[in-house]
Short mmCIF file of C-alpha atoms and ligand atoms in Angstrom, two decimals:
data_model
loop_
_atom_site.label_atom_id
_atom_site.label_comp_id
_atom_site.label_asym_id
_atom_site.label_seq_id
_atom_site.Cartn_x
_atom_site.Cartn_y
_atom_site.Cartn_z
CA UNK A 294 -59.63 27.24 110.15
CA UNK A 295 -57.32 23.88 109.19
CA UNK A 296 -58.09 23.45 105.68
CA UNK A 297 -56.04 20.34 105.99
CA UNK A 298 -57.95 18.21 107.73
CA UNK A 299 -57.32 14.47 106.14
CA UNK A 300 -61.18 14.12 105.44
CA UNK A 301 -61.23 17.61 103.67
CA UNK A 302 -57.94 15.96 101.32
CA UNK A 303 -59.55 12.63 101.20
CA UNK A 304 -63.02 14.27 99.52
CA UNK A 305 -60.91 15.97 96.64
CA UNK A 306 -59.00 13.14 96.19
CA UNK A 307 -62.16 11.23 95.62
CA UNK A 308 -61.27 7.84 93.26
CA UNK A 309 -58.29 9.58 91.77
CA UNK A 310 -55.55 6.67 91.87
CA UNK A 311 -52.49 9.17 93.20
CA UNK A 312 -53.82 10.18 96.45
CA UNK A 313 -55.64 5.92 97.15
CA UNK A 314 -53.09 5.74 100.09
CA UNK A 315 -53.16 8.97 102.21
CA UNK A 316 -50.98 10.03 105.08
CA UNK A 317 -51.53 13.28 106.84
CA UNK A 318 -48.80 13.94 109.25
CA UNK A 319 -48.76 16.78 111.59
CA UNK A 320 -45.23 17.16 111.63
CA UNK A 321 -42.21 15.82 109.74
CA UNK A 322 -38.51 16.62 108.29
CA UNK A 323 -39.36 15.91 104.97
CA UNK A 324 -42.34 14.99 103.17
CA UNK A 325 -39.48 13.04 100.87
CA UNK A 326 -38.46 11.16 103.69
CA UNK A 327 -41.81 10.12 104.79
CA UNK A 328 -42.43 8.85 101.52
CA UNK A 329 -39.23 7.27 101.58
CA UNK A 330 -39.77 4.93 104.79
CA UNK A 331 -43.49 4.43 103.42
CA UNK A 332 -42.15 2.73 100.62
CA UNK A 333 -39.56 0.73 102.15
CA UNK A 334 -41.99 -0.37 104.13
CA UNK A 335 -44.04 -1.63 100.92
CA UNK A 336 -46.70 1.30 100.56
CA UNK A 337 -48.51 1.03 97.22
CA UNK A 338 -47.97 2.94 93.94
CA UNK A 339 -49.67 6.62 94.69
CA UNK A 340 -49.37 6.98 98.16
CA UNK A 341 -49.57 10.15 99.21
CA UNK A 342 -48.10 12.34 102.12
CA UNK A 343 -49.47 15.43 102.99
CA UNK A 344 -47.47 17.53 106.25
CA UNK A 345 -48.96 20.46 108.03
CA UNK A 346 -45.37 21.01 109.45
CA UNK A 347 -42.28 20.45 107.29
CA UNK A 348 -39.09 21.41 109.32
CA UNK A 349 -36.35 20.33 106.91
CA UNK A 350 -37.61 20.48 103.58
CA UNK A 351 -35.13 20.28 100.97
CA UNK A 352 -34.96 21.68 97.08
CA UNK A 353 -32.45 20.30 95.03
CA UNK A 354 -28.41 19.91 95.68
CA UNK A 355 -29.02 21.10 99.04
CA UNK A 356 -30.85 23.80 99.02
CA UNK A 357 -33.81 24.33 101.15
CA UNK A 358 -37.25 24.40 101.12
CA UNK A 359 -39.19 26.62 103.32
CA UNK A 360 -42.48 25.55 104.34
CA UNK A 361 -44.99 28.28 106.17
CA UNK A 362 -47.16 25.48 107.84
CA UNK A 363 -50.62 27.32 108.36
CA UNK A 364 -50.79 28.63 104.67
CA UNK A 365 -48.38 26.41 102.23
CA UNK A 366 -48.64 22.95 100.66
CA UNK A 367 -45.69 20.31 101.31
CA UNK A 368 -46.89 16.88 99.72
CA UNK A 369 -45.18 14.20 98.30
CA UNK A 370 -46.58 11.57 95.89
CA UNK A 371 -44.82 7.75 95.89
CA UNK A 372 -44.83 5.93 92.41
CA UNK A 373 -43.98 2.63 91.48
CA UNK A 374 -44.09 3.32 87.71
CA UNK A 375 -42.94 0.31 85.57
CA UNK A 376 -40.65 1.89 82.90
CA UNK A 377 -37.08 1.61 82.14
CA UNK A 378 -34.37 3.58 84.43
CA UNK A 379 -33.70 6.30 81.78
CA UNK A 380 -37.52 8.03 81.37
CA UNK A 381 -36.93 8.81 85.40
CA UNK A 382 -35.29 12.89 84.49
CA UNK A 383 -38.83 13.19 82.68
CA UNK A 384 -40.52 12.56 85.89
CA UNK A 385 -40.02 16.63 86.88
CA UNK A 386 -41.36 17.39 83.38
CA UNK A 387 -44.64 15.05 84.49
CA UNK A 388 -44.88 16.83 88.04
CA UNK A 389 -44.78 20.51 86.73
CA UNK A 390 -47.25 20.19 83.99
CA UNK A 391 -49.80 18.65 87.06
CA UNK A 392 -48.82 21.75 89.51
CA UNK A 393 -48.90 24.26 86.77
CA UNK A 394 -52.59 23.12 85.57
CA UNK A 395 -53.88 22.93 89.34
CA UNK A 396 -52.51 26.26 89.81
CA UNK A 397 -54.50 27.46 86.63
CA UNK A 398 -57.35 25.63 87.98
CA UNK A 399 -57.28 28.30 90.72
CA UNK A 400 -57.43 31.15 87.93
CA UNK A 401 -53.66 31.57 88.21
CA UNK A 402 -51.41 32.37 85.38
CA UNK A 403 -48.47 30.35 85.82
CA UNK A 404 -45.64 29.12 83.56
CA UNK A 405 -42.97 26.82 83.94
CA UNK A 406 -39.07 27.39 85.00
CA UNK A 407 -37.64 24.38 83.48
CA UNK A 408 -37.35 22.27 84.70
CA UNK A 409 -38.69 22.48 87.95
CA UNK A 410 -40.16 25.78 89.04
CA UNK A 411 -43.80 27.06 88.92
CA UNK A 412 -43.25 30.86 88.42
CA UNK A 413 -45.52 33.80 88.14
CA UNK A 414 -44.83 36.86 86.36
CA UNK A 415 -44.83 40.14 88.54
CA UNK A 416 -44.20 43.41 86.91
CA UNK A 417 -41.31 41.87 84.71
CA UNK A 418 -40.27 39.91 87.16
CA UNK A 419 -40.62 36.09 87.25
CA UNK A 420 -41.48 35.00 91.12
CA UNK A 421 -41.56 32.12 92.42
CA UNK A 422 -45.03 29.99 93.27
CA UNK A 423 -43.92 26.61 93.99
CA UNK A 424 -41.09 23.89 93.25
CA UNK A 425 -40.66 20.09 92.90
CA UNK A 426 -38.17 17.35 94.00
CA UNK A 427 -37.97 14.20 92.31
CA UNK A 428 -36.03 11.95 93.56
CA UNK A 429 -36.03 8.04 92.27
CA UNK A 430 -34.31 4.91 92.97
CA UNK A 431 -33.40 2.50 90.66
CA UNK A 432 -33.03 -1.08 90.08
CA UNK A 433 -31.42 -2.81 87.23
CA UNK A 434 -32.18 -0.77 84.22
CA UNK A 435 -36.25 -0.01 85.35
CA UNK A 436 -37.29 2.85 87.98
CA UNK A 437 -38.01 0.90 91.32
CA UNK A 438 -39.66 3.93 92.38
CA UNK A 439 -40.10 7.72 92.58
CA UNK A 440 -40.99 10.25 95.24
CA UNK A 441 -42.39 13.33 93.29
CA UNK A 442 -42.26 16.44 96.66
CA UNK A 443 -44.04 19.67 95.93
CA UNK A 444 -43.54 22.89 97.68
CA UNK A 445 -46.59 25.35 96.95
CA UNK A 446 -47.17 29.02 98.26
CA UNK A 447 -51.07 29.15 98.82
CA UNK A 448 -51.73 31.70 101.45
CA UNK A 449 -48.56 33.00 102.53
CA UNK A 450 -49.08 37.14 101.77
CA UNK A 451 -46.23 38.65 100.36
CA UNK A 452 -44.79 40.51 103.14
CA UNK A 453 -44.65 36.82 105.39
CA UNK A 454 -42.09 35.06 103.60
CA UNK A 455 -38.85 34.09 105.60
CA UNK A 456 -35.91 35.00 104.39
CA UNK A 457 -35.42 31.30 103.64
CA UNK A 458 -37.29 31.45 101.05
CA UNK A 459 -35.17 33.32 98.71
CA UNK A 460 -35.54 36.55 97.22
CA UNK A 461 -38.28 36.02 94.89
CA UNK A 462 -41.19 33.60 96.27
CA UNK A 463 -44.78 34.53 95.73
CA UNK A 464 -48.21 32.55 96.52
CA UNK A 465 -51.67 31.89 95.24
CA UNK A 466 -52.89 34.38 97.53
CA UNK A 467 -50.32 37.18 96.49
CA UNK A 468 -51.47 37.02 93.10
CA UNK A 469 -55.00 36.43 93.22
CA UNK A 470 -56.01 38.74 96.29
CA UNK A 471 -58.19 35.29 97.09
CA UNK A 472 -57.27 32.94 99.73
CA UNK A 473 -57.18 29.21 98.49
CA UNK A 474 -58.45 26.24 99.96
CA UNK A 475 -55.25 23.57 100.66
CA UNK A 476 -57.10 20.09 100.79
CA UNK A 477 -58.85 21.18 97.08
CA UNK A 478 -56.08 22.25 95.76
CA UNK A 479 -54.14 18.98 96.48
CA UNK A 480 -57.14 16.95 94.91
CA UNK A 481 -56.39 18.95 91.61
CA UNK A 482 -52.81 18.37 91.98
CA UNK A 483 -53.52 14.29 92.19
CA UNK A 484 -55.69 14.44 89.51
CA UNK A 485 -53.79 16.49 87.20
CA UNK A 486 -51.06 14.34 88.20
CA UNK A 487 -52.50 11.03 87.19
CA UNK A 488 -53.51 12.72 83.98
CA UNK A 489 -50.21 13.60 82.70
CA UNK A 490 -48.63 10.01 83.92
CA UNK A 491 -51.45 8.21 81.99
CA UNK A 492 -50.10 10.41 78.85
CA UNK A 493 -46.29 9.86 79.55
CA UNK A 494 -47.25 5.91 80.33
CA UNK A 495 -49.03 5.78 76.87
CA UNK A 496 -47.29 8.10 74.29
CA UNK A 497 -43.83 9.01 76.16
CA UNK A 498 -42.34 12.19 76.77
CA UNK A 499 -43.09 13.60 73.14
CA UNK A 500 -46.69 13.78 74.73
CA UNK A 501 -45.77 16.56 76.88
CA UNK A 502 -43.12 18.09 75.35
CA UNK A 503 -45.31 20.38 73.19
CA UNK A 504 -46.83 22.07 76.39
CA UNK A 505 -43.59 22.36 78.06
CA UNK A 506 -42.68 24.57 75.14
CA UNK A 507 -45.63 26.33 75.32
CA UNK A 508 -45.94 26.93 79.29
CA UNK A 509 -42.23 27.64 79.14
CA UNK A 510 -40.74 30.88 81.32
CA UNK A 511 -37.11 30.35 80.47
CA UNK A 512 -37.18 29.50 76.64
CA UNK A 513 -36.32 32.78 74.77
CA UNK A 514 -34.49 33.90 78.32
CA UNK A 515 -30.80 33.55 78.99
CA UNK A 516 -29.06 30.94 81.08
CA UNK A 517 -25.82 30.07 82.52
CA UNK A 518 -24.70 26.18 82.24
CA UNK A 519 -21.74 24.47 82.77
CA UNK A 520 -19.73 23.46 79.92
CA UNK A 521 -16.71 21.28 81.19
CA UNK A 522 -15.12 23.35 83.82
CA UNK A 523 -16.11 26.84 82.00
CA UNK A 524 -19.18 28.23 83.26
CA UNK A 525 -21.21 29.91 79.90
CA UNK A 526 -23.99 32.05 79.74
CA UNK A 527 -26.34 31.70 76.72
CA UNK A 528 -29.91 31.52 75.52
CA UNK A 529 -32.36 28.82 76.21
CA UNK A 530 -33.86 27.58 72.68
CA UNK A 531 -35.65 24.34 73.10
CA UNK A 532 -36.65 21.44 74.70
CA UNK A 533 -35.20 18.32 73.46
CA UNK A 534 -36.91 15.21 73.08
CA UNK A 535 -35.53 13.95 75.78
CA UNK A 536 -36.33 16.46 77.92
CA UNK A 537 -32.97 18.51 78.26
CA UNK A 538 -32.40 22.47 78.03
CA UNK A 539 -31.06 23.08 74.42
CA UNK A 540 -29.03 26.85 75.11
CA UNK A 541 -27.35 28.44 72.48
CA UNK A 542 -24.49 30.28 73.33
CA UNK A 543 -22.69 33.51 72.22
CA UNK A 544 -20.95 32.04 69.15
CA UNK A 545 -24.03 30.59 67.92
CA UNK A 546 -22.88 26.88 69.58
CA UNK A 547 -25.86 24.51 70.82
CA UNK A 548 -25.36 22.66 73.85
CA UNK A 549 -27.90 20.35 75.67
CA UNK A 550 -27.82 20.88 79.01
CA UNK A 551 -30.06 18.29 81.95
CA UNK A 552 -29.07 20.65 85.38
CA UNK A 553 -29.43 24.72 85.22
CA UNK A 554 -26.35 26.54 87.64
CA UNK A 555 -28.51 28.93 88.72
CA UNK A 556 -31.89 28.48 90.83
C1 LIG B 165 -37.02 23.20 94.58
O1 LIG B 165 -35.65 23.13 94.64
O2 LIG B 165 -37.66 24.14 94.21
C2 LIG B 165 -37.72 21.94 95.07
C3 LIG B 165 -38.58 22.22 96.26
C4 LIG B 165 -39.33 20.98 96.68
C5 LIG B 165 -40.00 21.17 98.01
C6 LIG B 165 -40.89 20.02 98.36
S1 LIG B 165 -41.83 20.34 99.80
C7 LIG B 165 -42.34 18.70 99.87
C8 LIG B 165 -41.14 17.86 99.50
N1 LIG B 165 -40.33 17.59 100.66
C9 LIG B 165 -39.10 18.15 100.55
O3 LIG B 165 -38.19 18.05 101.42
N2 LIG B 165 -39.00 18.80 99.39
C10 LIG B 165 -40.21 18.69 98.60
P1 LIG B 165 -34.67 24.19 93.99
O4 LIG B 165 -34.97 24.37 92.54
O5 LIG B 165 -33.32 23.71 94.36
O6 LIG B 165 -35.00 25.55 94.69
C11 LIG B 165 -34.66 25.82 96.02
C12 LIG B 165 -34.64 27.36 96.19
O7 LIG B 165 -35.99 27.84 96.15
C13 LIG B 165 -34.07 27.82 97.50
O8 LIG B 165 -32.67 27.91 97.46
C14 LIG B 165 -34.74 29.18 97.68
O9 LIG B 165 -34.04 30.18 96.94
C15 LIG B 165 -36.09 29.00 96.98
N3 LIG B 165 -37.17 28.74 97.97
C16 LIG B 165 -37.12 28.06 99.14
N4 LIG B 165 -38.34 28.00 99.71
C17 LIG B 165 -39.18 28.69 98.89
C18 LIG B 165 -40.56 29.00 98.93
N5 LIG B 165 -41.36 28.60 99.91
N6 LIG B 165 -41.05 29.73 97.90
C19 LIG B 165 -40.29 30.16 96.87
N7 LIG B 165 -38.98 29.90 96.78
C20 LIG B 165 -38.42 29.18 97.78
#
């Protein structure tokens, strides 16, 4: 059964403002990219791009993104948000708190890799569920706009992952023993979404800062950043205001930190 048919996606979208524009593709590079010549070509604030077949994806600083087309989610969400160039890096922080609560919604226990993993905790081991791209353009000192792509695992079972998908991907269905319907759980995923940017709109990032902590996988975990030239490894401590990683390292020194080394 294609539980992506555009009507299916279009019903659990319902009114929900990210999701109003909807493109279903059968087949695409990038779900990015899409989004990309949507906007150029003047597509409205949440537009949304669903692909049953994503051949290029892409994480971040080249890395890839594998997609299994029958059983994952590719998306991506276009947003013409109209705030100043610098609250872009929160965007991520905005996209994971939407994916981790749609992946709770399916009775999924979830935290966050900051700052943009959704990871699930298998015997000690954190896995990973599903990951997000943001990738913005700016004019001037305000955010022109802002592709938010999402990766999700939903049906995949744990023995079918490609090798492309690194060494430690799970899904939904892995978890749960359940499978999960797509097109419902992209609905939650819009709705969740325009939840959280209503709260970062109104109150900023200090509005989600406190359940970043809380949903957090890496605080309390150690961490190799960049420090100069030297690579260090340390302990994640905090989330700044701002939104960076605040790692202590093994003399006790606190750097803030925007881009982990590792994946
Ligand atoms: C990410 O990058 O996790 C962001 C992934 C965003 C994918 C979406 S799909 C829709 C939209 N269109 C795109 O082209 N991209 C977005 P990063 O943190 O750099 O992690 C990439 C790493 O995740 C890879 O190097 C692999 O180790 C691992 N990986 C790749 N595919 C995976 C999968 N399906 N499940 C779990 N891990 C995976």
């Amino acid at each position: 059964m294609n539980d992506l048919d555009r009507d299916q996606i279009a019903a659990a979208i319902g009114d929900c403002a990210i999701g109003c524009n909807l493109a279903v593709v059968d087949a695409t590079t990038s779900t990015n990219d899409l989004a990309v010549q949507l906007a150029a070509s003047g597509a409205p604030h949440g537009t949304l791009v669903v692909a049953r077949r994503q051949t290029a994806g892409r994480g971040r600083r080249g890395r890839s993104w594998w997609h299994d087309p029958d059983r994952g989610i590719a998306l991506s969400v276009l947003l013409r948000p109209t705030l100043p160039a610098h609250c872009a890096p929160e965007l991520v922080h905005v996209a994971a708190l939407a994916v981790d609560d749609a992946v709770h919604g399916c009775r999924v226990d979830s935290r966050i890799k900051w700052p943009n993993d959704i990871v699930i905790e298998i015997e000690g081991t954190w896995r990973k569920l599903a990951g997000m791209l943001v990738e913005s353009s700016l004019r001037g000192s305000a955010i022109e706009r802002a592709i938010i792509g999402i990766g999700c695992n939903v049906n995949t079972p744990a023995n079918a992952f490609a090798s492309a998908a690194g060494i430690r991907p799970t899904s939904l269905a892995a978890v749960s023993g359940a499978r999960h319907d797509r097109a419902a759980l992209i609905g939650a995923i819009c709705h969740r979404l325009e939840h959280w940017l209503v709260r970062w709109r109104d109150d900023g990032f200090a509005a989600l800062r406190p359940e970043l902590v809380r949903r957090s996988a890496t605080l309390g975990q150690p961490v190799r950043i960049a420090v100069g030239d030297r690579v260090v490894d340390g302990t994640a401590i905090d989330i700044a205001a701002d939104g960076t990683l605040v790692v202590e390292d093994a003399a006790g020194q606190r750097v803030g930190m925007s881009q982990p080394l590792d994946t």
